[in-house]
Every structure is written in structure tokens, then in C-alpha cells.
Coordinates of C-alpha atoms in Angstrom, one line a residue:
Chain I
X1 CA 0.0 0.0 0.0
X2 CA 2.5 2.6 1.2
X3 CA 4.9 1.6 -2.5
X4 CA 1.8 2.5 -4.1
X5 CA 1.0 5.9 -2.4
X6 CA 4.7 6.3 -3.6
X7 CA 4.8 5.4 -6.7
X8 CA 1.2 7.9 -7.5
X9 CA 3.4 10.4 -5.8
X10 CA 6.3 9.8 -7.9
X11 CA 4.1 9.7 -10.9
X12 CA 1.6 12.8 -10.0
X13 CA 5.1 14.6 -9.5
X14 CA 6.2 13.7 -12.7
X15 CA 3.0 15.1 -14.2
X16 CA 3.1 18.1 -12.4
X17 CA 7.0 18.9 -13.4
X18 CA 6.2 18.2 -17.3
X19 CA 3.1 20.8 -16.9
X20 CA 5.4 23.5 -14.9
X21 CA 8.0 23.1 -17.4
X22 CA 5.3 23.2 -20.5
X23 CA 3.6 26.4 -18.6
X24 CA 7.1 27.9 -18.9
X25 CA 7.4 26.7 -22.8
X26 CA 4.4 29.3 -23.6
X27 CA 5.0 32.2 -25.0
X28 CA 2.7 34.9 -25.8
X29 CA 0.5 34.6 -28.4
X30 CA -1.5 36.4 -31.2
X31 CA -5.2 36.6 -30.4
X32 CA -5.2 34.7 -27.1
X33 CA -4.7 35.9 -23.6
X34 CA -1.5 37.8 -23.0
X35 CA 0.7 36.0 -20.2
X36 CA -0.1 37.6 -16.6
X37 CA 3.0 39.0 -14.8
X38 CA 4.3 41.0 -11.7
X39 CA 7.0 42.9 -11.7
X40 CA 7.9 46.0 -9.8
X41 CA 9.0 49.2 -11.2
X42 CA 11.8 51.5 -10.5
X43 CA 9.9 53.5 -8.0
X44 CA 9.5 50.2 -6.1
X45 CA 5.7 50.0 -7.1
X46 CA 4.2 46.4 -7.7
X47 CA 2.6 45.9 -11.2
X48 CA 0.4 42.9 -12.8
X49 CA -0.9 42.9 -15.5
X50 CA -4.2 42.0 -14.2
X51 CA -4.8 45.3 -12.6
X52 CA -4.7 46.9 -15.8
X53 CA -7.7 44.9 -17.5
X54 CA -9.8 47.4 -19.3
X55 CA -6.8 49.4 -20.6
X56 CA -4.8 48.9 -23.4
X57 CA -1.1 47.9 -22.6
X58 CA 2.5 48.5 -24.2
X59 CA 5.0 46.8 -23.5
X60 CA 8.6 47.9 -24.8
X61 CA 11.7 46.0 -24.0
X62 CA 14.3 48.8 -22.7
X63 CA 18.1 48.8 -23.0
X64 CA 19.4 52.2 -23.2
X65 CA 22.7 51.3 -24.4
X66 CA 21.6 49.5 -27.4
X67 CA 21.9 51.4 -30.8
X68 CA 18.6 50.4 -31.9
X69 CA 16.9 51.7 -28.7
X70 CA 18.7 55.2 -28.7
X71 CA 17.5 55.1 -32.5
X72 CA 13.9 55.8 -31.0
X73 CA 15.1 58.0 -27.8
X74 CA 17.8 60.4 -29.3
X75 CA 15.2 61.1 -32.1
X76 CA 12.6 61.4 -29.2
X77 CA 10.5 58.7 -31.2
X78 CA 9.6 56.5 -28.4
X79 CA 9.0 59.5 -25.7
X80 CA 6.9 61.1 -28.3
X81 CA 4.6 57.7 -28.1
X82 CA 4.7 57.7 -24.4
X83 CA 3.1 60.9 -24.6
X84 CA 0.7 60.9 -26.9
X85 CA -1.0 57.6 -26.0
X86 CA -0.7 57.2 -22.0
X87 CA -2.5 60.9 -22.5
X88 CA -5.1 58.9 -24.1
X89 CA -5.7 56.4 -21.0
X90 CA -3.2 53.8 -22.6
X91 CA -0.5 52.2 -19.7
X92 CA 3.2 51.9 -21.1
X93 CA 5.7 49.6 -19.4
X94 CA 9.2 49.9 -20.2
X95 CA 10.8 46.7 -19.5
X96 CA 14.3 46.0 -18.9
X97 CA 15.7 42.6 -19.0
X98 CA 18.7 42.7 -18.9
X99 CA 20.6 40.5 -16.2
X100 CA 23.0 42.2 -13.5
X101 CA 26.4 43.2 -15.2
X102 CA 25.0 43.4 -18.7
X103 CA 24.6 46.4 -21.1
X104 CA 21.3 48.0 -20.4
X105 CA 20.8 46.6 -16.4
X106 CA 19.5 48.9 -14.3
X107 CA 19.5 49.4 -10.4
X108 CA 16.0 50.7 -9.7
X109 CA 18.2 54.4 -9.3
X110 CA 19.8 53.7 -12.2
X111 CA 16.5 53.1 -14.0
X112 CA 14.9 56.5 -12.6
X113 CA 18.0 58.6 -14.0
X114 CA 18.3 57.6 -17.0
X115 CA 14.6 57.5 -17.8
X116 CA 14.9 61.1 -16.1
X117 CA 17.8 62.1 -18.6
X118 CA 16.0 60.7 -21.6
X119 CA 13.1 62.6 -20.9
X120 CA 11.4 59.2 -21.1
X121 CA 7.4 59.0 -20.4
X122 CA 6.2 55.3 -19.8
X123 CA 3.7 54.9 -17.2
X124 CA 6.1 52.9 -15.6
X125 CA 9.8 51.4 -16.0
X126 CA 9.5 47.8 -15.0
X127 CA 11.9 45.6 -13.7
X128 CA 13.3 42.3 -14.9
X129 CA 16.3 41.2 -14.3
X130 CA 15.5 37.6 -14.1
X131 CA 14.5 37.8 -17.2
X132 CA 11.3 35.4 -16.7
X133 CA 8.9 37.9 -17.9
X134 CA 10.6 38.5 -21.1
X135 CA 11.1 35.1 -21.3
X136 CA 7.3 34.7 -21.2
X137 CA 6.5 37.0 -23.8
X138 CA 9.1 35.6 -26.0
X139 CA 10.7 39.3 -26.1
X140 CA 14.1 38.8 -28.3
X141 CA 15.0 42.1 -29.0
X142 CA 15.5 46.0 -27.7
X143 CA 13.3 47.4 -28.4
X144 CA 10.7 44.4 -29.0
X145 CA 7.0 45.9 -28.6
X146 CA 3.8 43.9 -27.7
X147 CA 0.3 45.6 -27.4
X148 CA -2.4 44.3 -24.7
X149 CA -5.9 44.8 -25.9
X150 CA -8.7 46.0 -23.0
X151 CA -9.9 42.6 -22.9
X152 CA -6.2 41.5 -22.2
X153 CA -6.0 39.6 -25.9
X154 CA -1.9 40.3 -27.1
X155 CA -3.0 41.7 -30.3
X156 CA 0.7 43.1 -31.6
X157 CA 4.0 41.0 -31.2
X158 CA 7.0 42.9 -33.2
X159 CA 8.8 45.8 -34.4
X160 CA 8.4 49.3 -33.3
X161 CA 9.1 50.0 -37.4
X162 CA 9.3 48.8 -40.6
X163 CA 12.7 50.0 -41.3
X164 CA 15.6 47.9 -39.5
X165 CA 18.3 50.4 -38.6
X166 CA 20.2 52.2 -36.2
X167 CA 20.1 55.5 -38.4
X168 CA 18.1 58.2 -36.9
X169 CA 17.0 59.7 -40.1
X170 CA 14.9 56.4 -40.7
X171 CA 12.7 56.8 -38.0
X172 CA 10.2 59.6 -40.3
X173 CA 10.5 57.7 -43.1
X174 CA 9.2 54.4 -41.2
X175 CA 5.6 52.9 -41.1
X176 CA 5.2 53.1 -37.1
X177 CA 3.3 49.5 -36.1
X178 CA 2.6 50.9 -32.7
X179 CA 0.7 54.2 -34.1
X180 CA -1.3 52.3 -36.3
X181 CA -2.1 49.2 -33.7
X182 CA -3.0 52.1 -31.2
X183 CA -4.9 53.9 -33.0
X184 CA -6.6 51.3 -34.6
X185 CA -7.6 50.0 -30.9
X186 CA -8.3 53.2 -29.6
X187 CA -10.7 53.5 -32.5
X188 CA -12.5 49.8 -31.6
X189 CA -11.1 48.4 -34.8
X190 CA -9.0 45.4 -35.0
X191 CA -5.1 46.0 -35.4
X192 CA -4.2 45.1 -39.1
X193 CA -0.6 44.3 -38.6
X194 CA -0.5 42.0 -35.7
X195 CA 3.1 40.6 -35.8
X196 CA 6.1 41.8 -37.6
X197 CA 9.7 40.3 -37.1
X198 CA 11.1 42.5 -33.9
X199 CA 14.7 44.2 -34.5
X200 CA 17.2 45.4 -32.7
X201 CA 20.1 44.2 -30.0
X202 CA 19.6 40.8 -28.5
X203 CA 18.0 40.6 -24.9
X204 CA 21.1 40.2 -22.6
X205 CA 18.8 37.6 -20.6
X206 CA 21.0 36.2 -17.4
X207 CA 23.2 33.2 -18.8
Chain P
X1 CA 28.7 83.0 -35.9
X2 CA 27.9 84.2 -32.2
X3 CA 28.3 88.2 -32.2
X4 CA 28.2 88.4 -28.9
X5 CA 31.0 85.8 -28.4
X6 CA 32.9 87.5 -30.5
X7 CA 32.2 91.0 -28.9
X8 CA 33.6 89.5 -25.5
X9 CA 36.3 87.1 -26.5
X10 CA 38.1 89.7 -29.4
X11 CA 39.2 88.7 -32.5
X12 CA 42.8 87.5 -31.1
X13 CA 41.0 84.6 -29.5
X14 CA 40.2 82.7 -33.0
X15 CA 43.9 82.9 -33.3
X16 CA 44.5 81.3 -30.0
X17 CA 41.5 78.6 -30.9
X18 CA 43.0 77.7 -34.0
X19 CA 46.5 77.2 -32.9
X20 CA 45.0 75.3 -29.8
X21 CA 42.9 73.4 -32.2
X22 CA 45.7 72.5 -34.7
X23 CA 47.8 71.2 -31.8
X24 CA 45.0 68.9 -30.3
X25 CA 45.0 67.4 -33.7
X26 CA 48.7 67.4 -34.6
X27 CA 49.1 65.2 -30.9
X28 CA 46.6 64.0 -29.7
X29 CA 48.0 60.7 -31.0
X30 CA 50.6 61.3 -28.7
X31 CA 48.6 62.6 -25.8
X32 CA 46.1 60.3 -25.8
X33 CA 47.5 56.9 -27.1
X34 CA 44.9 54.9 -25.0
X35 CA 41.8 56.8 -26.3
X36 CA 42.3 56.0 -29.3
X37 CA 43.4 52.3 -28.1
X38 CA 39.6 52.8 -26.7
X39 CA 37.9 54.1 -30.5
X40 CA 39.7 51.1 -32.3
X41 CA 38.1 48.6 -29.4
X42 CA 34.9 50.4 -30.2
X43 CA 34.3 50.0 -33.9
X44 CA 35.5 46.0 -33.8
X45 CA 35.0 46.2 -37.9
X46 CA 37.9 46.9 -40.5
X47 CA 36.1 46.5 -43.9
X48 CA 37.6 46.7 -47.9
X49 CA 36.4 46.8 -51.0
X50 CA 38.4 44.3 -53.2
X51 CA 38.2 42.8 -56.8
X52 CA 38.8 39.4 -57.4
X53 CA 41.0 40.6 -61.1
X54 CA 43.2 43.2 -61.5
X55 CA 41.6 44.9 -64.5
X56 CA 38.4 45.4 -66.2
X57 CA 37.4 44.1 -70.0
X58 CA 34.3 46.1 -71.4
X59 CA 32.0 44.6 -71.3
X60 CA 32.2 41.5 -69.1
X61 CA 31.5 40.5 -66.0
X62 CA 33.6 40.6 -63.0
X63 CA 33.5 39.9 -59.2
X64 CA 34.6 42.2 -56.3
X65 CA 33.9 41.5 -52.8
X66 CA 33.7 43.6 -49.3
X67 CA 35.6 42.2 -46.9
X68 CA 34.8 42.6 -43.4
X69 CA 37.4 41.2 -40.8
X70 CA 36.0 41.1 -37.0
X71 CA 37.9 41.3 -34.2
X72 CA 37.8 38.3 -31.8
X73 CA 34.7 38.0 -30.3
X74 CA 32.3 40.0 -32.7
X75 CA 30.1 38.8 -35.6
X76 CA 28.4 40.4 -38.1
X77 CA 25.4 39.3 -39.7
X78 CA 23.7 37.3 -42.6
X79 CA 21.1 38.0 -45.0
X80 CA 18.4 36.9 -42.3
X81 CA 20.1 37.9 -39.2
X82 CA 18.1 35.5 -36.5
X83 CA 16.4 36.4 -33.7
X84 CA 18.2 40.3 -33.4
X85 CA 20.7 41.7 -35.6
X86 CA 20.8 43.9 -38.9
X87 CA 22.3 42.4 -42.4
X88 CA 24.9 44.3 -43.7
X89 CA 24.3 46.5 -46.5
X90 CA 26.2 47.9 -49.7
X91 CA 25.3 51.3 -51.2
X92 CA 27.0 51.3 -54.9
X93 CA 28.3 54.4 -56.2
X94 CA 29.2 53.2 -59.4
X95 CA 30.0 54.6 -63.0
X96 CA 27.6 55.3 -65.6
X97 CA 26.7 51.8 -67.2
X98 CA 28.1 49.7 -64.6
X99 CA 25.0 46.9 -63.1
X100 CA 25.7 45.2 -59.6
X101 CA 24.1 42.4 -59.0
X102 CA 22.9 40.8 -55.3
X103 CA 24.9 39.9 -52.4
X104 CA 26.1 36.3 -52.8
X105 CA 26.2 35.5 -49.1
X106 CA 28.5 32.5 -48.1
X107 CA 26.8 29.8 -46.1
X108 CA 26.3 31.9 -42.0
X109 CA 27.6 30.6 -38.3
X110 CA 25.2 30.1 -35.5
X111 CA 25.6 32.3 -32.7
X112 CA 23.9 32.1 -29.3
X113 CA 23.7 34.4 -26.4
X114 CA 21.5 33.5 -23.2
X115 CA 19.0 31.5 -25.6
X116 CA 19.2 34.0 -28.3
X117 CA 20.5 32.7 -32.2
X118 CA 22.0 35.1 -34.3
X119 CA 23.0 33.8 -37.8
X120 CA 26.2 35.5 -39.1
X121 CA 30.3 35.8 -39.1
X122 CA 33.2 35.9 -37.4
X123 CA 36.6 36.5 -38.1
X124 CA 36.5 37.6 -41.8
X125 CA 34.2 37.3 -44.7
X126 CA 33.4 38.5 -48.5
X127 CA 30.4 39.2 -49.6
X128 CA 30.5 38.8 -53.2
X129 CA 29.0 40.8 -55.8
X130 CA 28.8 40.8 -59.7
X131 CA 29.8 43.9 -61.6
X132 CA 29.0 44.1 -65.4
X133 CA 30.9 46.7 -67.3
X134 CA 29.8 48.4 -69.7
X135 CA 31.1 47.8 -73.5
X136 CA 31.8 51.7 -74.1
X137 CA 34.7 51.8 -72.0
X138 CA 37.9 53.1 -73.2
X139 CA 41.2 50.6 -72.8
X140 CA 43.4 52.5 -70.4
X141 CA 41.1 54.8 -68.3
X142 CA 40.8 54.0 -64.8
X143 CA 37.6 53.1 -62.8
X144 CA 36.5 53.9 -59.7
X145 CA 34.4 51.4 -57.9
X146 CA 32.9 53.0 -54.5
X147 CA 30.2 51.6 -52.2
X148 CA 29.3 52.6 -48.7
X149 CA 29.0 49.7 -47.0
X150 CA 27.0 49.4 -43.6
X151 CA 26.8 46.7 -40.6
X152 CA 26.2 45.7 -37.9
X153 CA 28.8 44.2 -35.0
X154 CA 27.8 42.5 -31.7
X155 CA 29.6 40.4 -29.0
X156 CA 27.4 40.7 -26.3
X157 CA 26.8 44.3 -27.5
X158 CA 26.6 45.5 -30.5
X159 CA 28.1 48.6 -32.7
X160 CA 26.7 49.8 -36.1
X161 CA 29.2 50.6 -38.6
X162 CA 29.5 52.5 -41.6
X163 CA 32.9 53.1 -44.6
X164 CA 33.1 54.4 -47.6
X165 CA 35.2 51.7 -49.6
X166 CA 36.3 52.2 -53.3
X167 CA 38.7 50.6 -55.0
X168 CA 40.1 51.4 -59.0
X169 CA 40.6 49.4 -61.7
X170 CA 42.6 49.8 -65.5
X171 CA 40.2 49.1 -68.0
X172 CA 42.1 47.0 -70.6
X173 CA 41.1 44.6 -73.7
X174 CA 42.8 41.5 -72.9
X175 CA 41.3 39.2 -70.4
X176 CA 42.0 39.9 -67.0
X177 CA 44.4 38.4 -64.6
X178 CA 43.3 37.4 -61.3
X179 CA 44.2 39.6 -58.1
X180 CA 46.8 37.4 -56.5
X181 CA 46.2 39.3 -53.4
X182 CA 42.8 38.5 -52.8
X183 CA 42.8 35.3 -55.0
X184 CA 42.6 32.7 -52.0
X185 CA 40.3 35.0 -50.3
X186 CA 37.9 34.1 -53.2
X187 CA 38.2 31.0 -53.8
X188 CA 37.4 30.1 -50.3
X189 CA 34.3 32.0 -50.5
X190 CA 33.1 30.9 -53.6
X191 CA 33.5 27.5 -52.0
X192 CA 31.6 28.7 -49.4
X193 CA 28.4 29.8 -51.2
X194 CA 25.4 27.5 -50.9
X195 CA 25.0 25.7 -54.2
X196 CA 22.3 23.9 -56.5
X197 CA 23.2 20.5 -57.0
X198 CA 21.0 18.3 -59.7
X199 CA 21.8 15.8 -58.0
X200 CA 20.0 16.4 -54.9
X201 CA 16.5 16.1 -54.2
X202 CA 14.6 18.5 -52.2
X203 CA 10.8 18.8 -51.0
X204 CA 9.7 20.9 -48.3
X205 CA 6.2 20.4 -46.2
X206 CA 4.6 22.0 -43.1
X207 CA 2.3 21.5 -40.6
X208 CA 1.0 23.4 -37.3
X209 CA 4.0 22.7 -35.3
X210 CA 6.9 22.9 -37.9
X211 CA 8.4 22.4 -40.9
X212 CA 10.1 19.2 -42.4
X213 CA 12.6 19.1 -45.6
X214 CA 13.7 16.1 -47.2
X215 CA 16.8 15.5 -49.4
X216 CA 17.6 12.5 -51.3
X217 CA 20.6 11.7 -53.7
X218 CA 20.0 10.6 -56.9
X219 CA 23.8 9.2 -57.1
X220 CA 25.2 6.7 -54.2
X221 CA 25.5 8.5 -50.9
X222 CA 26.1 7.0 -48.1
X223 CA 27.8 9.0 -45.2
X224 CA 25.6 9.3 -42.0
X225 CA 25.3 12.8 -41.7
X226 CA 23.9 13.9 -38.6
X227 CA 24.8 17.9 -38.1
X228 CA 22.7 19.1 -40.7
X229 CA 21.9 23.0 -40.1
X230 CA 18.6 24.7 -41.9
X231 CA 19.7 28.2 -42.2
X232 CA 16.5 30.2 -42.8
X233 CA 16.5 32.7 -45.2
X234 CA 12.8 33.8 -44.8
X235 CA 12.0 35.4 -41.5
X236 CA 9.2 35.2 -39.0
X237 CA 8.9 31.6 -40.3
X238 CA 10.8 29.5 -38.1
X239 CA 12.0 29.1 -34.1
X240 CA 16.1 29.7 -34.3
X241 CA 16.9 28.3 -30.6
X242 CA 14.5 25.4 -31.0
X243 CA 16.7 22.7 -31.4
X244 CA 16.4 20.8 -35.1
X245 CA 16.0 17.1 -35.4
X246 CA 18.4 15.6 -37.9
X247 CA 17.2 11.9 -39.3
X248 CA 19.0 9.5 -41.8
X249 CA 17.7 7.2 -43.9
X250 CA 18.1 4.5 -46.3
X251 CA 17.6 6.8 -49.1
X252 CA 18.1 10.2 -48.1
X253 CA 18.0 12.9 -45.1
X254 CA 15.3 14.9 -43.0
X255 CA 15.6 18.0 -41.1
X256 CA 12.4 19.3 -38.6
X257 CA 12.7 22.6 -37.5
X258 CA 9.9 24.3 -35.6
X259 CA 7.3 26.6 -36.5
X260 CA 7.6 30.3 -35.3
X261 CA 4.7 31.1 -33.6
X262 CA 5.2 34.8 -35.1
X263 CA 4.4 34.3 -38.5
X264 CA 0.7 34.9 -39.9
X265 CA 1.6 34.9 -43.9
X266 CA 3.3 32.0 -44.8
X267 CA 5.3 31.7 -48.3
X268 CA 4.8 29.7 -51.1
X269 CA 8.7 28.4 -51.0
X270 CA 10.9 27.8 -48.8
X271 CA 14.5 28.9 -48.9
X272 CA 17.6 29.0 -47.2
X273 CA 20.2 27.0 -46.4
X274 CA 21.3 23.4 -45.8
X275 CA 24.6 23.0 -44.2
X276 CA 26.2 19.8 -43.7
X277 CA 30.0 19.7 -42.5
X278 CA 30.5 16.4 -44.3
X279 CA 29.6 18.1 -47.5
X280 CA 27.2 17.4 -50.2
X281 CA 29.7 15.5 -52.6
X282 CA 31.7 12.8 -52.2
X283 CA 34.7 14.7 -51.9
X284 CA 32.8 16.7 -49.1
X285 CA 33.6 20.2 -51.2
X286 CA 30.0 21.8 -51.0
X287 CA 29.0 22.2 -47.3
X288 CA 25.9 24.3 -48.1
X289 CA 23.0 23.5 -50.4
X290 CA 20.4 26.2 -51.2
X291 CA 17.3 25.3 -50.8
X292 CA 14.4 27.3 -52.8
X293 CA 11.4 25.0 -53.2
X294 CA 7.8 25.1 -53.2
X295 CA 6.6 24.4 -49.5
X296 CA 3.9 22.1 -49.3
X297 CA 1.1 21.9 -46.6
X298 CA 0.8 18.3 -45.2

């Protein structure tokens, strides 16, 4: 009797190890719920995603000393965006994953400078040094943007642009995804360019 | 410019500036050797324009190359970059009548950082191009060939990079000789290039999950080759850090490489790469095989 306890032990723990390790496989996808997370920002606030259902969400992957990243912020592309659409009751979260010791990790100081310096206006920058929320999201590059609809359906999973380059002058002649997705969903309508092949500097995720 | 500057400062201080300024730039090699120690570190890319002959005939068709040579560590990238990364790029400035043709990109490396694939190259590479001349071009003028060339370079960071590379040429009749300089340079590349071989056949079918290519000899094969690469020329179409399952059979080879769940459109054909380091032919010569064929559903 007691093997067999063990062995259904041993096997139910087997099960549940192949589901935690298949939960962790997922990564966000177009038109279905967008992965729930908590993460807390540089102000040492608390955010999930959850909170937020009824408002659209951005995410953008942050690393300030990428080239593709200060593409968007020395041309003041990406504050310009924070501006306009949080205005319009949308939440931005800067994310940075980068992992302690590599290009673009921030201490939660850190984070408040530079956003400070860069005149940045997310809602919020959040923090991720474990990387598991990018991980989640399948987030690959810097920046690499997602959009949450109201409902909390991901409903964008790519590019800030449709011109892959780190030259400055680009960023007018560019077809901005996030514009249209936004405004698109701020208008009710579907977003008609849901995904789009993300560019930029690699995620320096923790080894 | 500034009146007012000028106002306070007097005209004897533009005299002082310049001197100053000529000084700075006479030694600051001297005074600052580990600055510029510090610039060379940060552009990691030294990058030529070279031709593969050492003159031009009207009229014909000749091969130059960019060279790019990486320092230890960095990598610059392939047509399809992988999962970040930009492709480098040639701007041709060329003479009137002169027709380049496309990058031909030798067969990429497979980089990964934390998870992350980028497809690309260390060391050094040439990335070939055809020139056509034109036939109205007079035996002993001299042509310039110019092309600003741009890139990217990462080792765990990354540093765009831009030159303006030219090289000249003699036009003469007779045919040309090759560039001894640069002639290993070449051949190794041109080694390097994926090729079509008849003698291979290809098919190419997906499902929900992923994408399966076949390859069977039409000649006897036999070598077990199990670290076939699928270098993916398309993007948004496949997962680069999911692992690819290699299988060999009797008659021929598959590859399975997974689905990205990005992609909404999905092409007609497939293309890329298949890299084998035993090589394709007997005397293991052709590591890469392109692969452009129709892609089937199942």
C-alpha cells in the first residue's frame, strides 16, 4: 500500500513537473490571452498585469545602451509615443531585462535617472532582471514591442518599425506599427498588422 | 557665428583657438595613445572593397567583394540575421553603365547568447558581388568602384558601422588576370556559397508545429550525416533556438525545424540554407546547399 502511495506520488510529481516546465514553454501569443505578470517598477511600485484589464497595454523591451533603442530616444521617437497615448488612458511599461552586469541593467536608481535624462514618459519602467517575464513574452530584442488589448487579448507582437536600422533619419520615413495598432484600438477596430519580425540588440537575458 | 561671443572674447581669441585646435590634432595621437586604443576597441570592424582581377574588360562580368574582418569575439550578420541583428548593407556608387548584382552571401555561423541565435560571421568574410561593365569603356582609363558599406557588429553588445570603400581598376582589352592578393580570399568563398546540386532532391512540407525538408541523392551517398543545419532565409517563419531534429535514412536525409509562432503569412517556397559539414559531394567540397522550393502543406 505505502509503495503504491509512492509510486502515484512519484508519478503525479512527474506530471506536475512536465506541466510547470510546459507552462514555462508558452510564450505569448496572437489573439489569445496575454501572459499575466508582476513585476515591480523603478519606484519600487508592484505591477500585474491584471490590474490593468480594461486598458490597453504596451510593452517595450528597454536597454538604453543599445543602438537600436537610442535610434527611437535620441530622435525622441519613443518618448513622443509615451506621450501621446498614455495621455489617451493607454499604460506603457518599459521593461528592462537585462541580467546584472549586462549592457542595459539597471538598479531601480539607475533606471529613474536615465529615464529622467532621456526625458522618457512610460507609465512605468518595469523591472526584470531575471529575465522570466521576457522570457514569457518571448521578447528577443530592444526594443521588442507587444500591445495588450482592454480585454487583455496580445493583439501586436513585433517591431516598433518597418525600417531595421540604427540611423536616426529612418525613424520619419518608417511605417510606425505601434501608431497604427493604437490607434486602430483606440478606435474599436482590430489591429491590421498583428506581428512583424522584432529588431534590434539581443536581450542580454541572465546566462 | 555668435556676435556676442565675439564681442567679448576679441578677435585675437580665434587665433589662439585655431592654434590650440591644430595642436590637439597634430598630438593627440601622442597625448592620448589609450583613447584611441579605446575608438579602435569600439568600432570592432575593419572593412575593404576588393576585386577578385586586376583589371576590367568592357563589357564583361567581373566579381569584387567587401571584406569585413571582426575582431575576436564580434560577428556580423547574414542576410536573415536570426532572432536580433541587422544584415549588412552595400550602397553602390558606381559609374555610368556599370549593373551590380545581389549579395552572394557564403553559407552563416550560428551564434547564441543567453538563448538567443544570431546567424552571421566571425573573423573575416566577402560578400560577393557581380559587376558588369559596360562595352563603351575606353582601354586604359581608370575606374573607380565606390560603395558605402554598412553593418552591424555584436559580441554581447553591438556597434553599427558605416565606410566608404572604393577601389580602381585599369580598363584593358585583354582578359584579365586574377588579383593574387585577394585570390585565396575568393576561392574560399566561392567555396563557401550555398549551391544547387542536380543531383539532390529537395521537397519541403509544413504542418501546425513545424516544418520538415527532405533530401535524397540521386547518385550513391552513403555518409551518416547527422549535423545538418537549416539556415532560414525567410523570417518570422521558423524558431532559431529550437533545437532541429536531424534523421537518416536509407535513401536520403530529414531535417524538422519548428514553427515560429510569429508568422501569420506563410510563403509559397521555402528557402535558405542546408549545411552539412561532411559536404554534399563525395569529396565533401560543397557544405551548403540552397534550398528554394515550393513548401507544401501536409
Amino acid at each position: 500500500m505505502k509503495r503504491m502511495i509512492l509510486t502515484s506520488l512519484f508519478i503525479l510529481f512527474g506530471f506536475l513537473s512536465i506541466l510547470s516546465l510546459s507552462t514555462l514553454a508558452i510564450e505569448a501569443e496572437i489573439g489569445k490571452s496575454a501572459p499575466d505578470f508582476t513585476l515591480p517598477d523603478s519606484q519600487g511600485k508592484s505591477h500585474s498585469l491584471s490590474d490593468y484589464e480594461g486598458k490597453i497595454v504596451v510593452l517595450e523591451w528597454l536597454n538604453h545602451g543599445c543602438p537600436f533603442v537610442q535610434k527611437h530616444y535620441d530622435s525622441g521617437n519613443m518618448q513622443k509615443l509615451q506621450k501621446t497615448y498614455t495621455e489617451k488612458d493607454v499604460v506603457w511599461f518599459s521593461i528592462i531585462s537585462s541580467a546584472p552586469g549586462k549592457q542595459g541593467y539597471c538598479t531601480p536608481e539607475q533606471a529613474n535617472e536615465i529615464t529622467k535624462e532621456k526625458d522618457g514618459a512610460p507609465t512605468a519602467v518595469l523591472l526584470d532582471p531575471e529575465g522570466t517575464v521576457g522570457k514569457s513574452y518571448g521578447a528577443k530584442t530592444t526594443p521588442h514591442m507587444f500591445i495588450i488589448s482592454k480585454e487583455g487579448i496580445l493583439v501586436y507582437n513585433g517591431a516598433i518599425d518597418d525600417i531595421r536600422s540604427t540611423n536616426i533619419d529612418d525613424v520619419n520615413k518608417a511605417q510606425n506599427y505601434i501608431q497604427m495598432a493604437l490607434d486602430e484600438q483606440l478606435a474599436g477596430k482590430d489591429v491590421s498588422v498583428k506581428t512583424s519580425q522584432p529588431y534590434g540588440c539581443s536581450v542580454k537575458y541572465k546566462n | 557665428m555668435n556676435r556676442g561671443m565675439d564681442k567679448t572674447k576679441g578677435p585675437n581669441s580665434h587665433i589662439l583657438v585655431f592654434f590650440l585646435a591644430a595642436f590637439f590634432i597634430l598630438f593627440s595621437g601622442l597625448l592620448f595613445p589609450k583613447d584611441l586604443k579605446e575608438n579602435a576597441l569600439q568600432q570592432p570592424v575593419e572593412a575593404r572593397l576588393v576585386a577578385e582581377v586586376e583589371s576590367i574588360k568592357p563589357g564583361t562580368q567581373f566579381c569584387v567583394a567587401v571584406w569585413l574582418r571582426m575582431e575576436e569575439g564580434w560577428h556580423t550578420y547574414w542576410k536573415n540575421p536570426g532572432d536580433s541583428g541587422l544584415p549588412t548593407s552595400i550602397e553602390w556608387d558606381l559609374p555610368e553603365g556599370f549593373v551590380a548584382g545581389d549579395i552572394q552571401w557564403p553559407y552563416p555561423h550560428r551564434f547564441e547568447t543567453s538563448g538567443l541565435i544570431s546567424f552571421g560571421y566571425e573573423g573575416e568574410v566577402l560578400l560577393l558581388i557581380h559587376l558588369k561593365a559596360p562595352v563603351a569603356l575606353k582601354s586604359g582609363m581608370l575606374v573607380r568602384l565606390s560603395a558605402g558599406v554598412d553593418w552591424l557588429a555584436c559580441k554581447e553588445e553591438c556597434v553599427p558601422g558605416h565606410a566608404d570603400l572604393s577601389v580602381e581598376l585599369p580598363v584593358r582589352e585583354q582578359e584579365p588576370k586574377t588579383d593574387g592578393r585577394w585570390k585565396e580570399h575568393f576561392a574560399r568563398t566561392q567555396k563557401n556559397l550555398p549551391k544547387l546540386l542536380q543531383q539532390w532532391k529537395m521537397s519541403a512540407a509544413l504542418d501546425e508545429e513545424k516544418i520538415v525538408i527532405q533530401v535524397f541523392p540521386s547518385f550513391p551517398f552513403h555518409q551518416r550525416m547527422t549535423d545538418i543545419v537549416f539556415f532560414p532565409e525567410q523570417e518570422e517563419l521558423t524558431e532559431y533556438s529550437e533545437p532541429q531534429n536531424v534523421r537518416n535514412f536509407k535513401r536520403g536525409y530529414m531535417v524538422e525545424v519548428k514553427r515560429s509562432k510569429i508568422a501569420v503569412k506563410l510563403p509559397n517556397r521555402l528557402k535558405g540554407v542546408l549545411y552539412s559539414p561532411e559536404g554534399w559531394d563525395r569529396m565533401g567540397e560543397v557544405s551548403a546547399l540552397r534550398v528554394d522550393v515550393p513548401l507544401h502543406r501536409f
